[in-house]
Amino acid sequence: NGGKLPSLNDITAAETAHDRIKKESTHIETKQLLKTLGSIDAVAGARAFTLSTIISHIETLVENNEITAAELETIAAAEKNWAKAKKEIYKAIDKHGAEKLRPLYEETGEKHNYILIRLARLVYQLDVKKSVN
């Protein structure tokens, strides 16, 4: 009698706020694990997530300025053949831009998987941002 049911807007807003907090904390948790475990593979295994999900978290960290170029470079250095891959992918980015992954994949002779290309693209973006500041 005296009670009032929440409106659909109230329910949607509550779910959205909860989802946002959950999403924010999941990429922060990934960052903490990256610091401790040191590699994308290790974090993916520990969290039972795909490599793509972990890279997405790192992309969010970069977008939100929550990871430094040095931290990202340390993570990247744990990847197999990183120095050579970085050089080749940077060259491809200089030629094709960083917007699309496929041209970078093809330009590097399809030697590097998309996870590594996405990682190199992030390091590149932070390097460029660092050199501008």
mmCIF file of C-alpha atoms in Angstrom:
data_model
loop_
_atom_site.group_PDB
_atom_site.id
_atom_site.type_symbol
_atom_site.label_atom_id
_atom_site.label_comp_id
_atom_site.label_asym_id
_atom_site.label_seq_id
_atom_site.Cartn_x
_atom_site.Cartn_y
_atom_site.Cartn_z
ATOM 1 C CA ASN A 1 0.000 0.000 0.000
ATOM 2 C CA GLY A 2 2.546 2.620 1.047
ATOM 3 C CA GLY A 3 5.403 1.240 -1.093
ATOM 4 C CA LYS A 4 6.417 2.429 -4.512
ATOM 5 C CA LEU A 5 7.988 0.252 -7.180
ATOM 6 C CA PRO A 6 11.181 1.640 -8.692
ATOM 7 C CA SER A 7 10.802 2.991 -12.189
ATOM 8 C CA LEU A 8 12.529 1.326 -15.129
ATOM 9 C CA ASN A 9 14.930 4.297 -15.249
ATOM 10 C CA ASP A 10 15.932 3.725 -11.598
ATOM 11 C CA ILE A 11 16.672 0.055 -12.278
ATOM 12 C CA THR A 12 18.642 0.787 -15.475
ATOM 13 C CA ALA A 13 20.653 3.538 -13.781
ATOM 14 C CA ALA A 14 21.537 1.264 -10.864
ATOM 15 C CA GLU A 15 22.659 -1.537 -13.165
ATOM 16 C CA THR A 16 24.686 0.858 -15.280
ATOM 17 C CA ALA A 17 26.506 2.307 -12.260
ATOM 18 C CA HIS A 18 27.244 -1.192 -10.977
ATOM 19 C CA ASP A 19 28.476 -2.343 -14.385
ATOM 20 C CA ARG A 20 30.689 0.742 -14.698
ATOM 21 C CA ILE A 21 32.289 0.144 -11.297
ATOM 22 C CA LYS A 22 32.781 -3.532 -12.092
ATOM 23 C CA LYS A 23 34.332 -2.679 -15.481
ATOM 24 C CA GLU A 24 36.636 -0.087 -13.947
ATOM 25 C CA SER A 25 37.834 -2.449 -11.269
ATOM 26 C CA THR A 26 38.474 -5.296 -13.726
ATOM 27 C CA HIS A 27 41.032 -3.338 -15.770
ATOM 28 C CA ILE A 28 42.662 -2.069 -12.560
ATOM 29 C CA GLU A 29 42.897 -5.671 -11.346
ATOM 30 C CA THR A 30 44.541 -6.572 -14.655
ATOM 31 C CA LYS A 31 47.063 -3.737 -14.148
ATOM 32 C CA GLN A 32 47.955 -5.011 -10.674
ATOM 33 C CA LEU A 33 48.433 -8.545 -11.993
ATOM 34 C CA LEU A 34 50.557 -7.279 -14.881
ATOM 35 C CA LYS A 35 52.880 -5.672 -12.331
ATOM 36 C CA THR A 36 53.139 -8.896 -10.314
ATOM 37 C CA LEU A 37 53.046 -11.551 -13.020
ATOM 38 C CA GLY A 38 54.795 -9.524 -15.712
ATOM 39 C CA SER A 39 53.200 -10.914 -18.851
ATOM 40 C CA ILE A 40 49.919 -10.798 -20.722
ATOM 41 C CA ASP A 41 49.871 -14.604 -21.008
ATOM 42 C CA ALA A 42 50.303 -15.040 -17.253
ATOM 43 C CA VAL A 43 47.529 -12.546 -16.456
ATOM 44 C CA ALA A 44 45.159 -14.135 -18.978
ATOM 45 C CA GLY A 45 45.794 -17.523 -17.378
ATOM 46 C CA ALA A 46 45.423 -16.234 -13.819
ATOM 47 C CA ARG A 47 42.176 -14.417 -14.598
ATOM 48 C CA ALA A 48 40.854 -17.097 -16.976
ATOM 49 C CA PHE A 49 40.410 -14.422 -19.656
ATOM 50 C CA THR A 50 41.439 -14.431 -23.298
ATOM 51 C CA LEU A 51 44.550 -12.552 -24.413
ATOM 52 C CA SER A 52 42.233 -10.245 -26.340
ATOM 53 C CA THR A 53 40.366 -9.327 -23.146
ATOM 54 C CA ILE A 54 43.623 -8.523 -21.349
ATOM 55 C CA ILE A 55 44.756 -6.342 -24.283
ATOM 56 C CA SER A 56 41.356 -4.588 -24.137
ATOM 57 C CA HIS A 57 41.987 -3.867 -20.449
ATOM 58 C CA ILE A 58 45.425 -2.460 -21.323
ATOM 59 C CA GLU A 59 43.830 -0.313 -24.050
ATOM 60 C CA THR A 60 41.434 1.052 -21.415
ATOM 61 C CA LEU A 61 44.353 1.750 -19.072
ATOM 62 C CA VAL A 62 46.133 3.672 -21.855
ATOM 63 C CA GLU A 63 42.971 5.635 -22.783
ATOM 64 C CA ASN A 64 42.473 6.607 -19.131
ATOM 65 C CA ASN A 65 46.162 7.490 -18.611
ATOM 66 C CA GLU A 66 46.336 4.826 -15.896
ATOM 67 C CA ILE A 67 49.505 3.181 -17.187
ATOM 68 C CA THR A 68 52.828 4.801 -18.036
ATOM 69 C CA ALA A 69 54.910 4.250 -21.160
ATOM 70 C CA ALA A 70 57.607 2.656 -18.967
ATOM 71 C CA GLU A 71 55.118 0.227 -17.374
ATOM 72 C CA LEU A 72 53.754 -0.716 -20.766
ATOM 73 C CA GLU A 73 57.233 -1.167 -22.214
ATOM 74 C CA THR A 74 58.108 -3.521 -19.326
ATOM 75 C CA ILE A 75 55.003 -5.611 -20.067
ATOM 76 C CA ALA A 76 55.790 -5.626 -23.784
ATOM 77 C CA ALA A 77 59.416 -6.625 -23.174
ATOM 78 C CA ALA A 78 58.141 -9.909 -21.717
ATOM 79 C CA GLU A 79 56.732 -10.834 -25.152
ATOM 80 C CA LYS A 80 58.752 -13.177 -27.332
ATOM 81 C CA ASN A 81 60.953 -11.370 -29.905
ATOM 82 C CA TRP A 82 59.596 -8.012 -28.712
ATOM 83 C CA ALA A 83 62.502 -5.824 -29.858
ATOM 84 C CA LYS A 84 62.373 -7.126 -33.433
ATOM 85 C CA ALA A 85 58.562 -7.151 -33.565
ATOM 86 C CA LYS A 86 58.349 -3.610 -32.180
ATOM 87 C CA LYS A 87 60.722 -2.311 -34.855
ATOM 88 C CA GLU A 88 58.792 -4.017 -37.684
ATOM 89 C CA ILE A 89 55.358 -2.983 -36.381
ATOM 90 C CA TYR A 90 56.477 0.643 -35.807
ATOM 91 C CA LYS A 91 57.687 0.749 -39.410
ATOM 92 C CA ALA A 92 54.280 -0.560 -40.558
ATOM 93 C CA ILE A 93 52.488 2.031 -38.391
ATOM 94 C CA ASP A 94 54.616 4.810 -39.902
ATOM 95 C CA LYS A 95 53.577 3.617 -43.350
ATOM 96 C CA HIS A 96 49.884 2.770 -42.784
ATOM 97 C CA GLY A 97 48.833 4.567 -39.611
ATOM 98 C CA ALA A 98 47.629 2.878 -36.425
ATOM 99 C CA GLU A 99 43.880 2.866 -36.990
ATOM 100 C CA LYS A 100 43.516 -0.547 -38.633
ATOM 101 C CA LEU A 101 45.269 -3.748 -37.607
ATOM 102 C CA ARG A 102 45.086 -5.749 -40.844
ATOM 103 C CA PRO A 103 47.423 -3.485 -42.882
ATOM 104 C CA LEU A 104 49.970 -3.754 -40.049
ATOM 105 C CA TYR A 105 49.592 -7.529 -39.963
ATOM 106 C CA GLU A 106 50.063 -7.777 -43.721
ATOM 107 C CA GLU A 107 52.914 -5.231 -43.858
ATOM 108 C CA THR A 108 54.894 -7.272 -41.323
ATOM 109 C CA GLY A 109 54.533 -10.401 -43.434
ATOM 110 C CA GLU A 110 51.856 -11.871 -41.145
ATOM 111 C CA LYS A 111 54.645 -12.796 -38.699
ATOM 112 C CA HIS A 112 53.112 -11.145 -35.637
ATOM 113 C CA ASN A 113 49.735 -11.987 -34.159
ATOM 114 C CA TYR A 114 47.097 -9.346 -33.590
ATOM 115 C CA ILE A 115 47.717 -9.337 -29.829
ATOM 116 C CA LEU A 116 51.337 -8.312 -30.371
ATOM 117 C CA ILE A 117 50.309 -5.742 -32.996
ATOM 118 C CA ARG A 118 47.748 -4.231 -30.615
ATOM 119 C CA LEU A 119 50.373 -4.093 -27.877
ATOM 120 C CA ALA A 120 52.938 -2.464 -30.171
ATOM 121 C CA ARG A 121 50.317 0.048 -31.286
ATOM 122 C CA LEU A 122 49.698 1.007 -27.635
ATOM 123 C CA VAL A 123 53.412 1.377 -26.902
ATOM 124 C CA TYR A 124 53.730 3.463 -30.089
ATOM 125 C CA GLN A 125 50.863 5.734 -29.010
ATOM 126 C CA LEU A 126 52.449 6.295 -25.586
ATOM 127 C CA ASP A 127 55.863 6.898 -27.181
ATOM 128 C CA VAL A 128 54.348 9.532 -29.472
ATOM 129 C CA LYS A 129 52.451 11.123 -26.587
ATOM 130 C CA LYS A 130 55.656 11.130 -24.487
ATOM 131 C CA SER A 131 57.688 12.796 -27.264
ATOM 132 C CA VAL A 132 55.008 15.481 -27.762
ATOM 133 C CA ASN A 133 54.984 16.455 -24.057
#
